[in-house]
Amino acid sequence: MQDDSLTLIGPRLKSWREKRSMTLAELSETTGISSSTLSRLEAGKRAPNLELVIPIARALRLELDDIVPRATPDPRVTRTTKHVGKVQFETLSPESSPVQTYKVTFPANPVGVVAVPDPKVHDGHEWLYILSGHLRLVIGEQEVVLGPGEAAEFDTRIPHWLSATGAGPVEMLSIFSKEGKRIHLRASPTTKSDTSAGN
């Protein structure tokens, strides 16, 4: 526990004591800790320790988590990049998230080459939002082209396939379940310069 966290324990104890409508004398009688020690502790003039905090917590009907400030976790997401074939996936959510969010980049198709759809199915739903470029989406019997600012959502149990239209790369945000993550990201992590990994 850091020193700055320790200094917050006394004021928290005072706040909880006052919420319980308990005087220092009453808390002293219940815990066996002198009123002067309790007063110094609440004012931050006495360093807290377990011998003091535990009986006070019991007297105030508190858990230690109510007294000891919890560390605020770093909200930043550790970024990793993976390639599945020539499609790049960059993580935008932590591994513990119930849904997985990625920035996905599809490469442009060679000039004059029209990709042949190879639809796949798997459990879950997928939501996507186009950041740049134009995405060719084949789902079931439908085929649509999505441009920047457009979004789509679909049941991934329906055969589906995605690709750039050929007029340049596509960047999009994609959100899917952990099952979807398992299906989509079958390749090992690679460096951003390595785009030779196979499906």
PDB file of N, CA, C and O in Angstrom, residues 107-166:
ATOM      1  N   PRO A 107      -6.359  -5.575 -46.953  1.00  0.00           N
ATOM      2  CA  PRO A 107      -5.535  -4.996 -48.019  1.00  0.00           C
ATOM      3  C   PRO A 107      -6.344  -4.816 -49.293  1.00  0.00           C
ATOM      4  O   PRO A 107      -7.378  -5.456 -49.493  1.00  0.00           O
ATOM      5  N   ALA A 108      -5.864  -3.915 -50.147  1.00  0.00           N
ATOM      6  CA  ALA A 108      -6.500  -3.737 -51.449  1.00  0.00           C
ATOM      7  C   ALA A 108      -6.273  -4.984 -52.295  1.00  0.00           C
ATOM      8  O   ALA A 108      -5.261  -5.675 -52.148  1.00  0.00           O
ATOM      9  N   ASN A 109      -7.227  -5.287 -53.152  1.00  0.00           N
ATOM     10  CA  ASN A 109      -7.046  -6.390 -54.095  1.00  0.00           C
ATOM     11  C   ASN A 109      -6.225  -5.901 -55.292  1.00  0.00           C
ATOM     12  O   ASN A 109      -6.314  -4.728 -55.667  1.00  0.00           O
ATOM     13  N   PRO A 110      -5.414  -6.757 -55.887  1.00  0.00           N
ATOM     14  CA  PRO A 110      -4.638  -6.345 -57.072  1.00  0.00           C
ATOM     15  C   PRO A 110      -5.560  -5.815 -58.164  1.00  0.00           C
ATOM     16  O   PRO A 110      -6.704  -6.256 -58.301  1.00  0.00           O
ATOM     17  N   VAL A 111      -5.070  -4.859 -58.925  1.00  0.00           N
ATOM     18  CA  VAL A 111      -5.846  -4.258 -60.008  1.00  0.00           C
ATOM     19  C   VAL A 111      -6.308  -5.343 -60.984  1.00  0.00           C
ATOM     20  O   VAL A 111      -5.519  -6.184 -61.423  1.00  0.00           O
ATOM     21  N   GLY A 112      -7.576  -5.319 -61.293  1.00  0.00           N
ATOM     22  CA  GLY A 112      -8.126  -6.266 -62.249  1.00  0.00           C
ATOM     23  C   GLY A 112      -8.503  -7.613 -61.664  1.00  0.00           C
ATOM     24  O   GLY A 112      -9.044  -8.468 -62.366  1.00  0.00           O
ATOM     25  N   VAL A 113      -8.223  -7.817 -60.345  1.00  0.00           N
ATOM     26  CA  VAL A 113      -8.541  -9.089 -59.700  1.00  0.00           C
ATOM     27  C   VAL A 113      -9.798  -8.928 -58.854  1.00  0.00           C
ATOM     28  O   VAL A 113      -9.875  -8.028 -58.023  1.00  0.00           O
ATOM     29  N   VAL A 114     -10.777  -9.788 -59.089  1.00  0.00           N
ATOM     30  CA  VAL A 114     -12.000  -9.787 -58.296  1.00  0.00           C
ATOM     31  C   VAL A 114     -11.958 -11.005 -57.381  1.00  0.00           C
ATOM     32  O   VAL A 114     -11.910 -12.146 -57.856  1.00  0.00           O
ATOM     33  N   ALA A 115     -11.936 -10.756 -56.060  1.00  0.00           N
ATOM     34  CA  ALA A 115     -11.835 -11.852 -55.105  1.00  0.00           C
ATOM     35  C   ALA A 115     -13.078 -12.728 -55.167  1.00  0.00           C
ATOM     36  O   ALA A 115     -14.198 -12.245 -55.343  1.00  0.00           O
ATOM     37  N   VAL A 116     -12.872 -14.028 -55.034  1.00  0.00           N
ATOM     38  CA  VAL A 116     -13.975 -14.983 -55.052  1.00  0.00           C
ATOM     39  C   VAL A 116     -14.405 -15.249 -53.611  1.00  0.00           C
ATOM     40  O   VAL A 116     -13.589 -15.684 -52.789  1.00  0.00           O
ATOM     41  N   PRO A 117     -15.664 -14.970 -53.265  1.00  0.00           N
ATOM     42  CA  PRO A 117     -16.125 -15.173 -51.883  1.00  0.00           C
ATOM     43  C   PRO A 117     -15.972 -16.614 -51.413  1.00  0.00           C
ATOM     44  O   PRO A 117     -16.169 -17.556 -52.178  1.00  0.00           O
ATOM     45  N   ASP A 118     -15.568 -16.739 -50.148  1.00  0.00           N
ATOM     46  CA  ASP A 118     -15.454 -18.047 -49.505  1.00  0.00           C
ATOM     47  C   ASP A 118     -16.114 -17.931 -48.130  1.00  0.00           C
ATOM     48  O   ASP A 118     -15.431 -17.829 -47.104  1.00  0.00           O
ATOM     49  N   PRO A 119     -17.465 -17.896 -48.087  1.00  0.00           N
ATOM     50  CA  PRO A 119     -18.189 -17.630 -46.836  1.00  0.00           C
ATOM     51  C   PRO A 119     -17.890 -18.639 -45.733  1.00  0.00           C
ATOM     52  O   PRO A 119     -17.668 -19.827 -45.990  1.00  0.00           O
ATOM     53  N   LYS A 120     -17.890 -18.133 -44.488  1.00  0.00           N
ATOM     54  CA  LYS A 120     -17.677 -18.951 -43.298  1.00  0.00           C
ATOM     55  C   LYS A 120     -18.851 -18.756 -42.340  1.00  0.00           C
ATOM     56  O   LYS A 120     -19.575 -17.758 -42.426  1.00  0.00           O
ATOM     57  N   VAL A 121     -19.024 -19.675 -41.413  1.00  0.00           N
ATOM     58  CA  VAL A 121     -20.037 -19.554 -40.367  1.00  0.00           C
ATOM     59  C   VAL A 121     -19.404 -19.882 -39.018  1.00  0.00           C
ATOM     60  O   VAL A 121     -18.460 -20.659 -38.935  1.00  0.00           O
ATOM     61  N   HIS A 122     -19.928 -19.250 -37.958  1.00  0.00           N
ATOM     62  CA  HIS A 122     -19.522 -19.582 -36.585  1.00  0.00           C
ATOM     63  C   HIS A 122     -20.532 -18.956 -35.641  1.00  0.00           C
ATOM     64  O   HIS A 122     -21.335 -18.101 -36.035  1.00  0.00           O
ATOM     65  N   ASP A 123     -20.519 -19.366 -34.389  1.00  0.00           N
ATOM     66  CA  ASP A 123     -21.467 -18.840 -33.403  1.00  0.00           C
ATOM     67  C   ASP A 123     -21.193 -17.361 -33.129  1.00  0.00           C
ATOM     68  O   ASP A 123     -20.062 -16.888 -33.226  1.00  0.00           O
ATOM     69  N   GLY A 124     -22.243 -16.633 -32.764  1.00  0.00           N
ATOM     70  CA  GLY A 124     -22.083 -15.259 -32.311  1.00  0.00           C
ATOM     71  C   GLY A 124     -22.662 -14.218 -33.253  1.00  0.00           C
ATOM     72  O   GLY A 124     -23.372 -14.539 -34.213  1.00  0.00           O
ATOM     73  N   HIS A 125     -22.374 -12.960 -32.933  1.00  0.00           N
ATOM     74  CA  HIS A 125     -22.769 -11.808 -33.739  1.00  0.00           C
ATOM     75  C   HIS A 125     -21.526 -10.966 -33.990  1.00  0.00           C
ATOM     76  O   HIS A 125     -20.579 -10.986 -33.210  1.00  0.00           O
ATOM     77  N   GLU A 126     -21.547 -10.225 -35.063  1.00  0.00           N
ATOM     78  CA  GLU A 126     -20.455  -9.311 -35.363  1.00  0.00           C
ATOM     79  C   GLU A 126     -21.034  -7.945 -35.710  1.00  0.00           C
ATOM     80  O   GLU A 126     -22.068  -7.852 -36.375  1.00  0.00           O
ATOM     81  N   TRP A 127     -20.376  -6.915 -35.205  1.00  0.00           N
ATOM     82  CA  TRP A 127     -20.733  -5.528 -35.519  1.00  0.00           C
ATOM     83  C   TRP A 127     -19.499  -4.882 -36.105  1.00  0.00           C
ATOM     84  O   TRP A 127     -18.375  -5.078 -35.613  1.00  0.00           O
ATOM     85  N   LEU A 128     -19.659  -4.122 -37.180  1.00  0.00           N
ATOM     86  CA  LEU A 128     -18.514  -3.464 -37.784  1.00  0.00           C
ATOM     87  C   LEU A 128     -18.861  -2.039 -38.213  1.00  0.00           C
ATOM     88  O   LEU A 128     -20.019  -1.732 -38.505  1.00  0.00           O
ATOM     89  N   TYR A 129     -17.838  -1.203 -38.232  1.00  0.00           N
ATOM     90  CA  TYR A 129     -17.990   0.209 -38.599  1.00  0.00           C
ATOM     91  C   TYR A 129     -16.814   0.569 -39.501  1.00  0.00           C
ATOM     92  O   TYR A 129     -15.648   0.368 -39.132  1.00  0.00           O
ATOM     93  N   ILE A 130     -17.110   1.109 -40.672  1.00  0.00           N
ATOM     94  CA  ILE A 130     -16.070   1.409 -41.647  1.00  0.00           C
ATOM     95  C   ILE A 130     -15.419   2.758 -41.339  1.00  0.00           C
ATOM     96  O   ILE A 130     -16.097   3.789 -41.266  1.00  0.00           O
ATOM     97  N   LEU A 131     -14.102   2.755 -41.170  1.00  0.00           N
ATOM     98  CA  LEU A 131     -13.342   3.981 -40.931  1.00  0.00           C
ATOM     99  C   LEU A 131     -12.878   4.608 -42.244  1.00  0.00           C
ATOM    100  O   LEU A 131     -12.937   5.820 -42.422  1.00  0.00           O
ATOM    101  N   SER A 132     -12.390   3.761 -43.146  1.00  0.00           N
ATOM    102  CA  SER A 132     -11.922   4.267 -44.440  1.00  0.00           C
ATOM    103  C   SER A 132     -11.978   3.140 -45.464  1.00  0.00           C
ATOM    104  O   SER A 132     -11.961   1.961 -45.111  1.00  0.00           O
ATOM    105  N   GLY A 133     -12.044   3.513 -46.740  1.00  0.00           N
ATOM    106  CA  GLY A 133     -12.115   2.518 -47.798  1.00  0.00           C
ATOM    107  C   GLY A 133     -13.528   2.003 -48.005  1.00  0.00           C
ATOM    108  O   GLY A 133     -14.485   2.502 -47.405  1.00  0.00           O
ATOM    109  N   HIS A 134     -13.648   0.992 -48.847  1.00  0.00           N
ATOM    110  CA  HIS A 134     -14.955   0.391 -49.148  1.00  0.00           C
ATOM    111  C   HIS A 134     -14.873  -1.122 -48.970  1.00  0.00           C
ATOM    112  O   HIS A 134     -13.989  -1.780 -49.532  1.00  0.00           O
ATOM    113  N   LEU A 135     -15.785  -1.628 -48.145  1.00  0.00           N
ATOM    114  CA  LEU A 135     -15.805  -3.047 -47.794  1.00  0.00           C
ATOM    115  C   LEU A 135     -16.877  -3.795 -48.580  1.00  0.00           C
ATOM    116  O   LEU A 135     -18.024  -3.351 -48.660  1.00  0.00           O
ATOM    117  N   ARG A 136     -16.501  -4.904 -49.128  1.00  0.00           N
ATOM    118  CA  ARG A 136     -17.451  -5.791 -49.795  1.00  0.00           C
ATOM    119  C   ARG A 136     -17.894  -6.844 -48.783  1.00  0.00           C
ATOM    120  O   ARG A 136     -17.079  -7.595 -48.264  1.00  0.00           O
ATOM    121  N   LEU A 137     -19.178  -6.871 -48.475  1.00  0.00           N
ATOM    122  CA  LEU A 137     -19.726  -7.808 -47.504  1.00  0.00           C
ATOM    123  C   LEU A 137     -20.721  -8.723 -48.189  1.00  0.00           C
ATOM    124  O   LEU A 137     -21.721  -8.276 -48.753  1.00  0.00           O
ATOM    125  N   VAL A 138     -20.418 -10.004 -48.133  1.00  0.00           N
ATOM    126  CA  VAL A 138     -21.335 -11.020 -48.643  1.00  0.00           C
ATOM    127  C   VAL A 138     -21.896 -11.741 -47.428  1.00  0.00           C
ATOM    128  O   VAL A 138     -21.149 -12.279 -46.604  1.00  0.00           O
ATOM    129  N   ILE A 139     -23.226 -11.748 -47.302  1.00  0.00           N
ATOM    130  CA  ILE A 139     -23.876 -12.422 -46.190  1.00  0.00           C
ATOM    131  C   ILE A 139     -25.111 -13.131 -46.705  1.00  0.00           C
ATOM    132  O   ILE A 139     -26.025 -12.492 -47.242  1.00  0.00           O
ATOM    133  N   GLY A 140     -25.116 -14.425 -46.591  1.00  0.00           N
ATOM    134  CA  GLY A 140     -26.211 -15.202 -47.161  1.00  0.00           C
ATOM    135  C   GLY A 140     -26.266 -14.996 -48.659  1.00  0.00           C
ATOM    136  O   GLY A 140     -25.263 -15.125 -49.367  1.00  0.00           O
ATOM    137  N   GLU A 141     -27.429 -14.615 -49.152  1.00  0.00           N
ATOM    138  CA  GLU A 141     -27.610 -14.369 -50.586  1.00  0.00           C
ATOM    139  C   GLU A 141     -27.378 -12.904 -50.956  1.00  0.00           C
ATOM    140  O   GLU A 141     -27.510 -12.521 -52.114  1.00  0.00           O
ATOM    141  N   GLN A 142     -27.058 -12.073 -49.959  1.00  0.00           N
ATOM    142  CA  GLN A 142     -26.891 -10.641 -50.220  1.00  0.00           C
ATOM    143  C   GLN A 142     -25.426 -10.265 -50.380  1.00  0.00           C
ATOM    144  O   GLN A 142     -24.535 -10.894 -49.806  1.00  0.00           O
ATOM    145  N   GLU A 143     -25.204  -9.211 -51.158  1.00  0.00           N
ATOM    146  CA  GLU A 143     -23.869  -8.623 -51.273  1.00  0.00           C
ATOM    147  C   GLU A 143     -24.030  -7.113 -51.235  1.00  0.00           C
ATOM    148  O   GLU A 143     -24.810  -6.545 -51.993  1.00  0.00           O
ATOM    149  N   VAL A 144     -23.309  -6.466 -50.312  1.00  0.00           N
ATOM    150  CA  VAL A 144     -23.386  -5.011 -50.179  1.00  0.00           C
ATOM    151  C   VAL A 144     -21.982  -4.436 -50.106  1.00  0.00           C
ATOM    152  O   VAL A 144     -21.026  -5.136 -49.771  1.00  0.00           O
ATOM    153  N   VAL A 145     -21.876  -3.156 -50.442  1.00  0.00           N
ATOM    154  CA  VAL A 145     -20.620  -2.436 -50.303  1.00  0.00           C
ATOM    155  C   VAL A 145     -20.837  -1.335 -49.271  1.00  0.00           C
ATOM    156  O   VAL A 145     -21.762  -0.534 -49.384  1.00  0.00           O
ATOM    157  N   LEU A 146     -19.968  -1.305 -48.260  1.00  0.00           N
ATOM    158  CA  LEU A 146     -20.067  -0.327 -47.180  1.00  0.00           C
ATOM    159  C   LEU A 146     -18.916   0.662 -47.282  1.00  0.00           C
ATOM    160  O   LEU A 146     -17.760   0.264 -47.486  1.00  0.00           O
ATOM    161  N   GLY A 147     -19.239   1.965 -47.135  1.00  0.00           N
ATOM    162  CA  GLY A 147     -18.227   3.003 -47.182  1.00  0.00           C
ATOM    163  C   GLY A 147     -18.002   3.641 -45.829  1.00  0.00           C
ATOM    164  O   GLY A 147     -18.635   3.267 -44.831  1.00  0.00           O
ATOM    165  N   PRO A 148     -17.100   4.599 -45.735  1.00  0.00           N
ATOM    166  CA  PRO A 148     -16.783   5.270 -44.469  1.00  0.00           C
ATOM    167  C   PRO A 148     -18.032   5.799 -43.760  1.00  0.00           C
ATOM    168  O   PRO A 148     -18.908   6.399 -44.378  1.00  0.00           O
ATOM    169  N   GLY A 149     -18.114   5.530 -42.469  1.00  0.00           N
ATOM    170  CA  GLY A 149     -19.247   5.993 -41.674  1.00  0.00           C
ATOM    171  C   GLY A 149     -20.412   5.035 -41.648  1.00  0.00           C
ATOM    172  O   GLY A 149     -21.354   5.232 -40.879  1.00  0.00           O
ATOM    173  N   GLU A 150     -20.375   3.983 -42.452  1.00  0.00           N
ATOM    174  CA  GLU A 150     -21.461   3.005 -42.460  1.00  0.00           C
ATOM    175  C   GLU A 150     -21.128   1.857 -41.510  1.00  0.00           C
ATOM    176  O   GLU A 150     -19.966   1.534 -41.270  1.00  0.00           O
ATOM    177  N   ALA A 151     -22.189   1.244 -40.973  1.00  0.00           N
ATOM    178  CA  ALA A 151     -22.031   0.142 -40.025  1.00  0.00           C
ATOM    179  C   ALA A 151     -22.910  -1.027 -40.439  1.00  0.00           C
ATOM    180  O   ALA A 151     -23.875  -0.867 -41.193  1.00  0.00           O
ATOM    181  N   ALA A 152     -22.574  -2.191 -39.932  1.00  0.00           N
ATOM    182  CA  ALA A 152     -23.373  -3.387 -40.193  1.00  0.00           C
ATOM    183  C   ALA A 152     -23.305  -4.293 -38.978  1.00  0.00           C
ATOM    184  O   ALA A 152     -22.331  -4.281 -38.219  1.00  0.00           O
ATOM    185  N   GLU A 153     -24.363  -5.062 -38.792  1.00  0.00           N
ATOM    186  CA  GLU A 153     -24.424  -6.037 -37.694  1.00  0.00           C
ATOM    187  C   GLU A 153     -25.125  -7.273 -38.223  1.00  0.00           C
ATOM    188  O   GLU A 153     -26.126  -7.167 -38.934  1.00  0.00           O
ATOM    189  N   PHE A 154     -24.578  -8.456 -37.916  1.00  0.00           N
ATOM    190  CA  PHE A 154     -25.192  -9.659 -38.458  1.00  0.00           C
ATOM    191  C   PHE A 154     -24.878 -10.880 -37.595  1.00  0.00           C
ATOM    192  O   PHE A 154     -23.920 -10.891 -36.820  1.00  0.00           O
ATOM    193  N   ASP A 155     -25.740 -11.873 -37.744  1.00  0.00           N
ATOM    194  CA  ASP A 155     -25.586 -13.155 -37.065  1.00  0.00           C
ATOM    195  C   ASP A 155     -24.525 -13.951 -37.822  1.00  0.00           C
ATOM    196  O   ASP A 155     -24.672 -14.234 -39.006  1.00  0.00           O
ATOM    197  N   THR A 156     -23.450 -14.305 -37.132  1.00  0.00           N
ATOM    198  CA  THR A 156     -22.349 -14.975 -37.819  1.00  0.00           C
ATOM    199  C   THR A 156     -22.624 -16.455 -38.098  1.00  0.00           C
ATOM    200  O   THR A 156     -21.779 -17.142 -38.671  1.00  0.00           O
ATOM    201  N   ARG A 157     -23.816 -16.917 -37.715  1.00  0.00           N
ATOM    202  CA  ARG A 157     -24.209 -18.276 -38.114  1.00  0.00           C
ATOM    203  C   ARG A 157     -24.692 -18.298 -39.556  1.00  0.00           C
ATOM    204  O   ARG A 157     -24.879 -19.362 -40.144  1.00  0.00           O
ATOM    205  N   ILE A 158     -24.908 -17.091 -40.132  1.00  0.00           N
ATOM    206  CA  ILE A 158     -25.230 -16.976 -41.552  1.00  0.00           C
ATOM    207  C   ILE A 158     -23.907 -16.924 -42.317  1.00  0.00           C
ATOM    208  O   ILE A 158     -22.990 -16.190 -41.922  1.00  0.00           O
ATOM    209  N   PRO A 159     -23.737 -17.679 -43.395  1.00  0.00           N
ATOM    210  CA  PRO A 159     -22.484 -17.639 -44.154  1.00  0.00           C
ATOM    211  C   PRO A 159     -22.129 -16.200 -44.539  1.00  0.00           C
ATOM    212  O   PRO A 159     -22.954 -15.466 -45.080  1.00  0.00           O
ATOM    213  N   HIS A 160     -20.892 -15.793 -44.245  1.00  0.00           N
ATOM    214  CA  HIS A 160     -20.487 -14.416 -44.507  1.00  0.00           C
ATOM    215  C   HIS A 160     -19.029 -14.363 -44.940  1.00  0.00           C
ATOM    216  O   HIS A 160     -18.239 -15.267 -44.656  1.00  0.00           O
ATOM    217  N   TRP A 161     -18.694 -13.259 -45.614  1.00  0.00           N
ATOM    218  CA  TRP A 161     -17.338 -13.079 -46.154  1.00  0.00           C
ATOM    219  C   TRP A 161     -17.098 -11.594 -46.362  1.00  0.00           C
ATOM    220  O   TRP A 161     -18.009 -10.852 -46.743  1.00  0.00           O
ATOM    221  N   LEU A 162     -15.875 -11.138 -46.077  1.00  0.00           N
ATOM    222  CA  LEU A 162     -15.567  -9.718 -46.181  1.00  0.00           C
ATOM    223  C   LEU A 162     -14.274  -9.523 -46.961  1.00  0.00           C
ATOM    224  O   LEU A 162     -13.343 -10.327 -46.857  1.00  0.00           O
ATOM    225  N   SER A 163     -14.212  -8.401 -47.706  1.00  0.00           N
ATOM    226  CA  SER A 163     -13.008  -8.092 -48.472  1.00  0.00           C
ATOM    227  C   SER A 163     -13.057  -6.632 -48.892  1.00  0.00           C
ATOM    228  O   SER A 163     -14.127  -6.011 -48.923  1.00  0.00           O
ATOM    229  N   ALA A 164     -11.881  -6.084 -49.234  1.00  0.00           N
ATOM    230  CA  ALA A 164     -11.862  -4.766 -49.858  1.00  0.00           C
ATOM    231  C   ALA A 164     -12.469  -4.904 -51.255  1.00  0.00           C
ATOM    232  O   ALA A 164     -12.458  -5.984 -51.853  1.00  0.00           O
ATOM    233  N   THR A 165     -13.016  -3.810 -51.759  1.00  0.00           N
ATOM    234  CA  THR A 165     -13.633  -3.871 -53.089  1.00  0.00           C
ATOM    235  C   THR A 165     -12.585  -3.918 -54.193  1.00  0.00           C
ATOM    236  O   THR A 165     -12.892  -4.232 -55.342  1.00  0.00           O
ATOM    237  N   GLY A 166     -11.353  -3.596 -53.848  1.00  0.00           N
ATOM    238  CA  GLY A 166     -10.305  -3.558 -54.841  1.00  0.00           C
ATOM    239  C   GLY A 166      -9.812  -2.148 -55.088  1.00  0.00           C
ATOM    240  O   GLY A 166      -8.772  -1.937 -55.687  1.00  0.00           O
TER     241      GLY A 166
END
